[in-house]
Amino acid sequence: MKDKAIALSRVSTKRQMLEGNLEPQEERIIKAAEYLGVEVVQWWRMAVSSRKGKNTKRKDLIEMLDYCKRNKQVKYLIVDEVDRFMRSIDEYYYWKMNFKIAGTQLRLANRPDVNPDDQNAVFDELIDVYKAEQSNQERITKTPEKMISKISAGYYPGNPRSGYKKSEIPSLHVRDEPRWSYIRDTLKELAAGEYGLSEGLKRLHERGYLTRDFGPRAVGGKKIDMHRFKNMVAEPYYAGIVKMSNWPINENGLHEAMITKEEHERLVQLVKGKGNKFIVNKHNPDFPLSNSLYCAECLDLQPEDIAEKQARMVGYPHHNGKAGDKRKFYKRYRCRLCNKGFLVTTVHAGFSDFLDSYEQDPELRDKFTNSLRKAWSKRRADKLRQIEQFNGQLNLLQNKKHELTMAISSVTASGDMELAEDFKESLNSIKAQISELQGRIKETSEIEEDFLAFTNFSLLFIENLRGSWWGLSQDNRLRCKQLLFPAKTAIESSGKVYTQENNAVIRLIVKKKAPEEANFTNMEGPVGLEPTTRGLKGHCSNLLSYGPA
């Protein structure tokens, strides 16, 4: 009776299976079976990871082993090559021994003529298994680094999203018309509030959108369901945002965006079931002081809890009540409690005068700088410790570099060019780590330069408080106000703006001289002095982190 065999053809992903990557393996396996004079009676075609630690409970291997135990006439398990079986030394020989106990011998289609019991063949097999595990380990460690580098440069290293296709430049995607326009038009109409999600899905299909099939067996596209449509609507990629896994996000991808980031935020809220009726514009650039300025009279006359909620000034467009061409519009602020109104120009002029009332006192400038230096000295100690650690790591890497260089010379002389190439890849990786570490040491070493840049930035911000203020974005202006003027700022009937209390930094720069007993030696605490400009490392929570947008 003719001996029998079973066969395994494996790829890592379903996408590879659809693209036809199993067929070449199967052709080689059939030729190997003919060489061995056996009939392949059962195939296992799998899209499953063979990474180390994933193989002990692999469904395909368990099924094959059980089949061999029940069918003693199966003499061989044929796979294309070592890494198609698995990429782990321990697990490779664990499963090979289990099949051997069941009476089935593992044979490789790329070497069907090799006797697996020959000592040279045993050694060659061990080398192949070792290379497969090393290759897998290199993927695990290097792939995230490469992906993160691509993302930081604005590329999207994954498959193109619906409506896009690959270009000649790897990881740079371009329009896939007409599907790109179908999706873009639908998303923009949804973001504008023209209709809801159900109607949006209907419109997308009416425009002609169908999914795109991949692989040699593709038969045509299909319509998508609501679940997939919601994922599409909330996808940040369409707003030019590159986001993958838990890696750092790049909001400025190189691919052409379909929608703006503001439209994307609206669509996300729509998918979450929020904001379906209308979209609130919280930050109207025409009224930058809305809800941050109070009516002075209401603050004086009303209880604190009422004034806190209702005495805020809000911006609104106002007209003179006339019809037709005689109607004129005015921008005003009004108190939500007493409805007292002020023209925008009056409020902004009053607030600008309020900001102009602050300037640096020359006598306090040096004290201010000295206080900054004391706060900075603590960071200096941390920086010096960092430099010491970096130098230790650098010495280790340079020793490894020297050892690899010597090893490459030795292996090259012996003629093993394949191993030499492996060593060269490791050497290049170490060189890159050394370069990165040297850059970090240089940045960390620029302590005094960082301090001077930080000090100059902070003093310039204070010297031109009015210009700095109006140059901020809306969000940063609100944060800056909370830090500089933690108490309420209010406007009187005359248009004069005042605040009930200043922050510590403002008290250093007020025109009126501070009393002699004022203490400027302790600048820590709520002010939180830290470096903030680009190139100054760390993050801070004080006014100096909010430079002009």
XYZ file of C-alpha atoms in Angstrom:
549
model
C 0.000 0.000 0.000
C 1.301 3.443 -0.935
C 2.365 5.562 2.049
C 0.386 8.670 2.770
C 1.237 12.201 3.850
C -0.462 15.282 5.195
C 0.564 18.843 4.283
C 0.581 22.284 5.845
C 0.709 25.551 3.882
C 0.699 28.623 6.100
C 0.799 32.425 5.864
C 0.556 34.961 8.667
C -2.505 36.954 7.567
C -5.740 36.448 5.649
C -4.678 39.209 3.284
C -1.654 37.124 2.243
C -3.935 34.147 1.711
C -6.282 36.174 -0.521
C -3.315 37.460 -2.513
C -2.415 33.880 -3.463
C 0.666 33.318 -1.330
C -0.334 29.723 -0.517
C -0.269 28.454 -4.123
C 3.547 28.526 -4.591
C 3.971 26.631 -1.296
C 1.477 23.991 -2.378
C 3.200 23.467 -5.739
C 6.501 22.758 -3.981
C 4.805 20.444 -1.459
C 3.196 18.397 -4.267
C 6.575 18.012 -5.993
C 8.143 16.912 -2.681
C 5.370 14.311 -2.199
C 6.041 12.942 -5.684
C 9.757 12.713 -4.877
C 8.990 10.832 -1.638
C 6.497 8.585 -3.433
C 3.559 9.408 -1.176
C 0.014 10.684 -1.642
C -1.116 13.847 0.167
C -4.449 12.805 1.691
C -5.182 15.847 3.841
C -4.279 19.576 3.569
C -4.257 22.258 6.227
C -4.295 25.745 4.724
C -3.902 28.356 7.442
C -3.542 32.107 8.017
C -2.107 32.057 11.530
C 0.874 33.549 13.373
C 3.815 31.243 14.117
C 5.462 33.688 16.501
C 7.230 32.330 19.554
C 4.799 31.487 22.351
C 1.837 31.185 19.934
C 2.381 27.582 18.806
C 1.674 25.300 21.771
C -2.095 25.654 21.332
C -2.279 26.156 17.571
C -5.491 24.578 16.311
C -3.985 23.321 13.050
C -1.120 21.497 14.773
C -3.435 19.873 17.315
C -5.752 18.675 14.513
C -2.867 17.323 12.425
C -1.341 15.426 15.329
C -4.704 13.876 16.189
C -5.175 12.878 12.514
C -1.765 11.164 12.469
C -2.530 9.234 15.666
C -5.772 7.939 14.169
C -4.274 7.170 10.743
C -1.075 5.196 11.174
C -0.516 4.970 7.394
C 0.424 8.710 7.398
C 4.219 8.669 7.276
C 5.054 12.282 6.511
C 4.029 15.809 7.411
C 5.274 18.013 4.553
C 5.748 21.775 4.884
C 7.378 24.165 2.446
C 10.267 25.200 4.708
C 11.135 25.663 8.377
C 9.529 29.078 8.970
C 6.244 27.875 7.380
C 6.047 25.350 10.243
C 6.968 27.843 12.988
C 9.558 30.397 14.119
C 10.503 29.100 17.558
C 13.327 26.679 18.376
C 11.719 25.120 21.474
C 8.279 24.774 19.933
C 9.646 23.523 16.600
C 11.359 20.507 18.199
C 8.479 19.992 20.648
C 6.035 19.481 17.785
C 8.523 17.568 15.626
C 9.023 15.060 18.463
C 5.255 14.736 19.042
C 4.711 13.877 15.370
C 7.648 11.447 15.468
C 6.086 9.627 18.448
C 2.854 9.375 16.441
C 4.830 7.737 13.589
C 4.952 10.779 11.283
C 8.168 12.346 10.049
C 8.468 16.082 9.383
C 9.869 16.757 5.888
C 10.688 20.073 4.173
C 9.557 20.627 0.578
C 12.544 22.840 -0.193
C 14.860 19.889 0.661
C 12.954 16.655 -0.024
C 16.124 14.718 -0.881
C 17.788 15.357 2.509
C 17.705 12.555 5.065
C 16.563 14.271 8.291
C 18.547 11.770 10.383
C 21.870 12.662 8.742
C 24.123 14.604 11.135
C 24.837 17.374 8.621
C 21.117 17.669 7.907
C 20.381 17.901 11.638
C 22.859 20.780 11.949
C 21.522 22.586 8.859
C 17.966 22.242 10.164
C 18.988 23.694 13.535
C 20.591 26.695 11.801
C 17.423 27.279 9.750
C 15.218 27.120 12.858
C 17.577 29.507 14.655
C 17.462 31.981 11.730
C 13.655 31.766 11.655
C 13.441 32.649 15.357
C 15.987 35.463 15.007
C 14.134 36.856 12.001
C 10.905 36.815 13.980
C 12.546 38.513 16.957
C 13.977 41.182 14.674
C 10.505 41.851 13.279
C 9.110 42.208 16.771
C 11.769 44.723 17.835
C 12.374 46.617 14.587
C 8.914 46.779 13.052
C 7.435 49.143 15.699
C 10.463 51.451 15.370
C 10.102 51.590 11.589
C 6.347 52.117 11.822
C 6.695 54.913 14.370
C 9.340 56.612 12.204
C 7.033 56.503 9.202
C 4.098 57.844 11.196
C 6.172 60.724 12.589
C 7.101 61.627 8.989
C 3.411 61.687 8.003
C 3.164 58.330 6.235
C 0.541 55.642 6.952
C 2.322 52.263 7.016
C -0.913 50.248 7.017
C -3.241 49.301 4.174
C -4.976 52.238 2.438
C -8.330 53.224 3.881
C -11.442 53.066 1.712
C -11.231 55.737 -0.957
C -7.425 55.626 -1.132
C -4.891 53.438 -2.921
C -1.148 52.906 -2.808
C 1.143 55.228 -4.740
C 4.633 54.709 -6.126
C 5.969 55.968 -2.782
C 5.641 53.303 -0.047
C 3.114 54.163 2.689
C 1.932 57.296 0.838
C -1.672 56.886 -0.301
C -3.484 58.812 -3.027
C -7.065 59.220 -4.213
C -8.907 56.161 -5.464
C -11.571 57.793 -7.624
C -14.525 57.798 -7.793
C -14.744 56.124 -4.355
C -12.706 58.982 -2.801
C -15.273 61.580 -3.902
C -18.229 59.388 -2.860
C -16.904 59.187 0.705
C -15.728 62.821 0.863
C -19.094 64.241 -0.255
C -21.023 62.043 2.178
C -18.796 62.908 5.143
C -18.994 66.639 4.473
C -22.780 66.550 4.217
C -22.994 64.612 7.482
C -20.659 67.085 9.197
C -22.804 69.978 7.964
C -25.863 68.398 9.604
C -27.775 67.911 6.350
C -28.962 64.444 7.433
C -28.287 61.619 9.893
C -26.324 58.368 9.728
C -29.054 56.202 8.182
C -29.610 58.658 5.349
C -25.838 59.065 4.998
C -25.350 55.332 4.430
C -28.159 55.374 1.878
C -26.622 58.361 0.038
C -23.202 56.682 -0.028
C -24.631 53.611 -1.755
C -26.733 55.727 -4.126
C -23.545 57.469 -5.243
C -22.177 54.074 -6.243
C -19.845 53.173 -3.372
C -18.924 49.482 -3.022
C -16.188 47.762 -1.037
C -13.001 46.861 -2.831
C -11.992 43.181 -2.956
C -8.374 42.066 -3.014
C -6.605 38.976 -4.292
C -6.811 36.792 -7.418
C -10.273 35.483 -6.531
C -11.961 38.883 -6.166
C -15.426 38.878 -7.740
C -16.631 42.410 -7.069
C -17.527 44.872 -4.330
C -20.350 44.853 -1.817
C -22.390 47.358 0.135
C -21.364 48.050 3.747
C -23.518 47.735 6.857
C -24.147 50.416 9.497
C -21.377 49.121 11.786
C -18.710 49.549 9.112
C -20.213 52.869 8.032
C -19.927 54.264 11.573
C -16.286 53.199 11.693
C -15.736 54.976 8.385
C -17.457 58.165 9.581
C -15.361 58.334 12.771
C -12.058 57.429 11.052
C -9.431 60.157 11.788
C -7.455 59.176 8.646
C -9.994 61.065 6.509
C -9.082 64.294 8.352
C -5.390 63.841 7.567
C -4.623 62.278 10.965
C -2.278 59.275 11.057
C -3.221 57.046 13.980
C -2.160 53.409 14.381
C -2.272 51.152 17.431
C -1.071 52.928 20.575
C 1.805 54.689 18.793
C 2.180 58.505 18.767
C -0.403 60.266 16.599
C 0.592 62.573 13.737
C -2.165 65.079 12.965
C -0.481 66.198 9.742
C -0.408 63.153 7.487
C 1.024 63.477 3.983
C -2.042 62.008 2.275
C -4.767 64.361 0.996
C -7.434 64.863 3.661
C -11.117 64.612 2.730
C -12.414 66.713 5.620
C -11.123 69.209 8.177
C -10.288 68.263 11.745
C -13.266 70.296 12.974
C -15.562 68.283 10.688
C -13.986 65.080 12.006
C -14.767 66.098 15.603
C -18.387 66.722 14.660
C -18.612 63.326 12.965
C -17.184 61.582 16.019
C -19.870 63.216 18.163
C -22.486 62.202 15.622
C -21.420 58.551 15.791
C -21.469 58.706 19.605
C -25.065 59.926 19.432
C -24.249 63.459 20.578
C -24.892 66.737 18.815
C -27.300 65.292 16.256
C -29.610 68.299 16.276
C -27.100 71.116 16.080
C -23.445 71.914 16.734
C -22.489 74.462 19.359
C -19.689 76.852 18.437
C -18.091 77.266 21.853
C -15.314 79.613 20.760
C -16.586 82.352 18.484
C -13.501 84.330 17.417
C -15.611 87.501 17.265
C -16.244 87.299 21.034
C -13.024 86.031 22.672
C -14.065 87.222 26.162
C -17.409 85.397 26.254
C -18.039 83.688 29.609
C -14.678 84.855 31.019
C -15.648 88.455 31.861
C -18.254 89.417 34.499
C -20.671 92.282 35.004
C -19.259 94.332 37.912
C -22.652 95.513 39.239
C -24.100 91.992 39.343
C -20.995 90.758 41.172
C -21.564 93.425 43.832
C -25.345 93.044 44.173
C -25.960 89.321 43.764
C -24.988 86.386 46.022
C -21.779 84.672 44.948
C -23.414 81.446 43.754
C -25.859 83.326 41.505
C -23.229 85.714 40.162
C -20.844 82.836 39.420
C -23.326 81.187 37.065
C -25.327 84.079 35.606
C -23.335 87.323 35.734
C -21.032 86.415 32.853
C -20.785 88.518 29.717
C -21.640 86.681 26.486
C -21.216 87.846 22.885
C -24.069 88.029 20.419
C -24.929 89.738 17.109
C -27.416 92.615 17.573
C -29.341 94.706 15.025
C -31.264 97.984 15.159
C -34.661 96.385 14.505
C -35.230 98.079 11.152
C -36.238 96.191 8.027
C -34.548 95.805 4.665
C -31.513 97.864 3.733
C -31.909 100.037 6.833
C -31.102 97.154 9.166
C -27.638 97.407 10.696
C -25.823 94.790 12.766
C -23.660 95.356 15.836
C -21.511 92.989 17.861
C -22.140 93.279 21.568
C -21.511 91.622 24.894
C -24.384 91.436 27.364
C -24.719 90.268 30.958
C -26.726 87.073 31.181
C -28.265 88.252 34.471
C -29.187 91.933 33.991
C -28.937 92.092 30.145
C -26.722 95.187 30.269
C -24.908 95.468 26.929
C -21.546 96.794 25.709
C -20.229 97.153 22.187
C -17.430 94.720 21.390
C -15.057 97.609 20.684
C -15.743 99.086 24.143
C -15.115 95.790 25.963
C -11.941 94.956 24.036
C -10.553 98.466 24.477
C -11.247 98.276 28.211
C -9.525 94.920 28.510
C -6.537 96.141 26.500
C -6.203 99.133 28.845
C -6.407 96.707 31.743
C -3.517 94.673 30.297
C -1.554 97.863 29.630
C -1.685 98.709 33.323
C 0.957 96.035 33.894
C 4.591 96.409 33.056
C 7.864 95.203 34.470
C 9.322 97.083 37.390
C 13.051 97.512 36.548
C 13.934 97.149 40.243
C 12.241 93.742 40.377
C 13.539 92.336 37.090
C 16.781 91.009 38.608
C 14.927 89.492 41.551
C 12.563 87.813 39.148
C 15.456 86.375 37.100
C 17.223 85.150 40.247
C 14.042 83.437 41.379
C 13.791 81.703 38.039
C 17.395 80.550 38.326
C 16.744 78.991 41.744
C 13.811 77.037 40.371
C 15.951 76.065 37.392
C 18.771 74.741 39.571
C 16.660 71.775 40.633
C 16.161 70.792 37.015
C 19.893 71.242 36.455
C 20.660 68.482 38.982
C 18.230 66.151 37.220
C 19.805 66.981 33.857
C 23.308 66.199 35.103
C 22.143 62.814 36.364
C 20.554 62.148 32.989
C 23.787 63.000 31.174
C 25.698 60.576 33.402
C 23.226 57.790 32.588
C 23.342 58.553 28.869
C 27.144 58.451 28.851
C 27.065 55.016 30.515
C 24.676 53.712 27.869
C 26.819 55.272 25.148
C 29.947 53.467 26.372
C 28.124 50.120 26.286
C 26.886 50.716 22.742
C 30.322 51.773 21.513
C 31.830 48.565 22.969
C 29.172 46.517 21.162
C 29.921 48.422 17.972
C 33.633 47.577 18.286
C 32.885 43.877 18.921
C 30.554 43.658 15.921
C 33.100 45.384 13.670
C 35.734 42.807 14.638
C 33.240 39.958 14.153
C 32.313 41.187 10.666
C 35.958 41.242 9.635
C 36.448 37.695 10.926
C 33.294 36.275 9.310
C 34.000 38.040 5.993
C 37.468 36.517 5.935
C 35.932 33.050 6.477
C 33.616 33.554 3.479
C 30.275 33.351 5.346
C 28.743 36.411 3.663
C 25.189 35.654 4.833
C 26.217 35.789 8.497
C 28.275 38.905 7.756
C 25.168 40.624 6.384
C 23.263 39.742 9.569
C 26.067 41.264 11.637
C 26.029 44.396 9.447
C 22.295 44.882 10.097
C 22.923 44.668 13.833
C 25.823 47.113 13.463
C 23.643 49.622 11.608
C 21.018 49.360 14.351
C 23.628 50.069 17.032
C 24.997 53.018 15.023
C 21.496 54.489 14.877
C 21.103 54.061 18.654
C 24.481 55.746 19.230
C 23.518 58.678 17.015
C 20.193 59.105 18.827
C 21.889 58.914 22.235
C 24.519 61.474 21.245
C 21.739 63.821 20.161
C 19.972 63.399 23.507
C 23.217 64.081 25.357
C 23.724 67.266 23.333
C 20.166 68.456 24.008
C 20.401 67.636 27.688
C 23.789 69.364 27.965
C 22.446 72.712 26.776
C 21.318 73.610 30.296
C 22.421 77.222 30.444
C 21.252 77.937 26.897
C 17.842 76.530 27.810
C 17.689 78.715 30.897
C 18.556 81.889 28.985
C 16.026 81.117 26.261
C 13.352 80.382 28.853
C 14.080 83.566 30.814
C 14.094 85.762 27.714
C 10.836 84.231 26.546
C 9.105 84.797 29.874
C 10.310 88.394 30.197
C 9.349 89.266 26.632
C 5.892 87.805 27.243
C 5.457 90.030 30.284
C 6.887 93.145 28.606
C 4.273 92.935 25.885
C 1.376 91.463 27.839
C -1.255 93.120 25.693
C 0.236 91.908 22.401
C 0.929 88.464 23.833
C -2.642 88.135 25.099
C -4.467 88.905 21.855
C -2.037 86.694 19.926
C -3.071 83.569 21.820
C -5.547 80.992 20.561
C -8.938 80.942 22.298
C -8.183 77.887 24.426
C -4.783 79.184 25.469
C -6.216 82.618 26.212
C -8.649 81.069 28.696
C -5.852 79.097 30.358
C -3.618 82.154 30.465
C -6.374 84.184 32.105
C -6.869 81.517 34.783
C -3.162 81.639 35.589
C -2.575 85.389 35.441
C -5.920 86.486 36.881
C -7.262 83.570 38.971
C -10.057 85.695 40.436
C -12.893 87.122 38.350
C -12.262 89.962 35.893
C -15.200 92.352 35.640
C -16.299 95.357 33.568
C -17.925 98.451 35.088
C -20.589 100.625 33.447
C -17.833 103.046 32.427
C -16.101 100.306 30.450
C -13.223 99.965 32.928
C -12.001 96.405 33.493
C -10.455 95.257 36.770
C -9.625 92.039 38.598
C -10.066 91.171 42.253
C -6.726 89.373 42.592
C -3.471 88.899 40.639
C -1.248 85.846 40.340
C 2.259 85.801 41.862
C 3.876 86.518 38.491
C 1.609 89.504 37.839
C 2.416 90.871 41.287
C 6.040 91.000 40.186
C 5.325 93.225 37.209
C 2.585 95.583 38.353
C 3.441 99.282 37.845
C 2.834 100.047 41.466
C 5.962 99.150 43.419
C 5.643 96.105 45.619
C 6.060 96.641 49.381
C 9.541 96.199 50.812
C 8.530 93.052 52.684
C 7.417 91.287 49.462
C 9.122 87.909 49.164
C 10.387 86.922 45.715
C 12.760 84.176 46.788
C 10.312 81.306 46.571
C 9.020 81.011 43.018
C 7.878 77.413 43.282
C 4.375 76.150 43.940
C 1.440 77.211 41.781
C 3.599 79.141 39.335
C 5.371 75.896 38.401
C 8.374 77.313 36.591
C 9.579 74.942 33.907
C 11.057 75.257 30.395
C 8.418 75.683 27.750
C 9.638 76.981 24.394
C 10.368 74.625 21.521
C 13.684 72.977 22.262
C 13.209 73.412 26.021
C 12.313 69.996 27.312
C 9.431 69.121 29.600
C 5.915 70.415 29.912
C 4.619 73.160 32.134
C 1.316 74.389 33.386
C 2.009 78.084 33.707
C 1.356 81.084 31.526
C 4.679 80.728 29.740
C 3.565 77.501 28.076
C 0.932 79.403 26.167
C 2.867 81.372 23.609
C 1.194 82.941 20.585
C -0.724 80.363 18.575
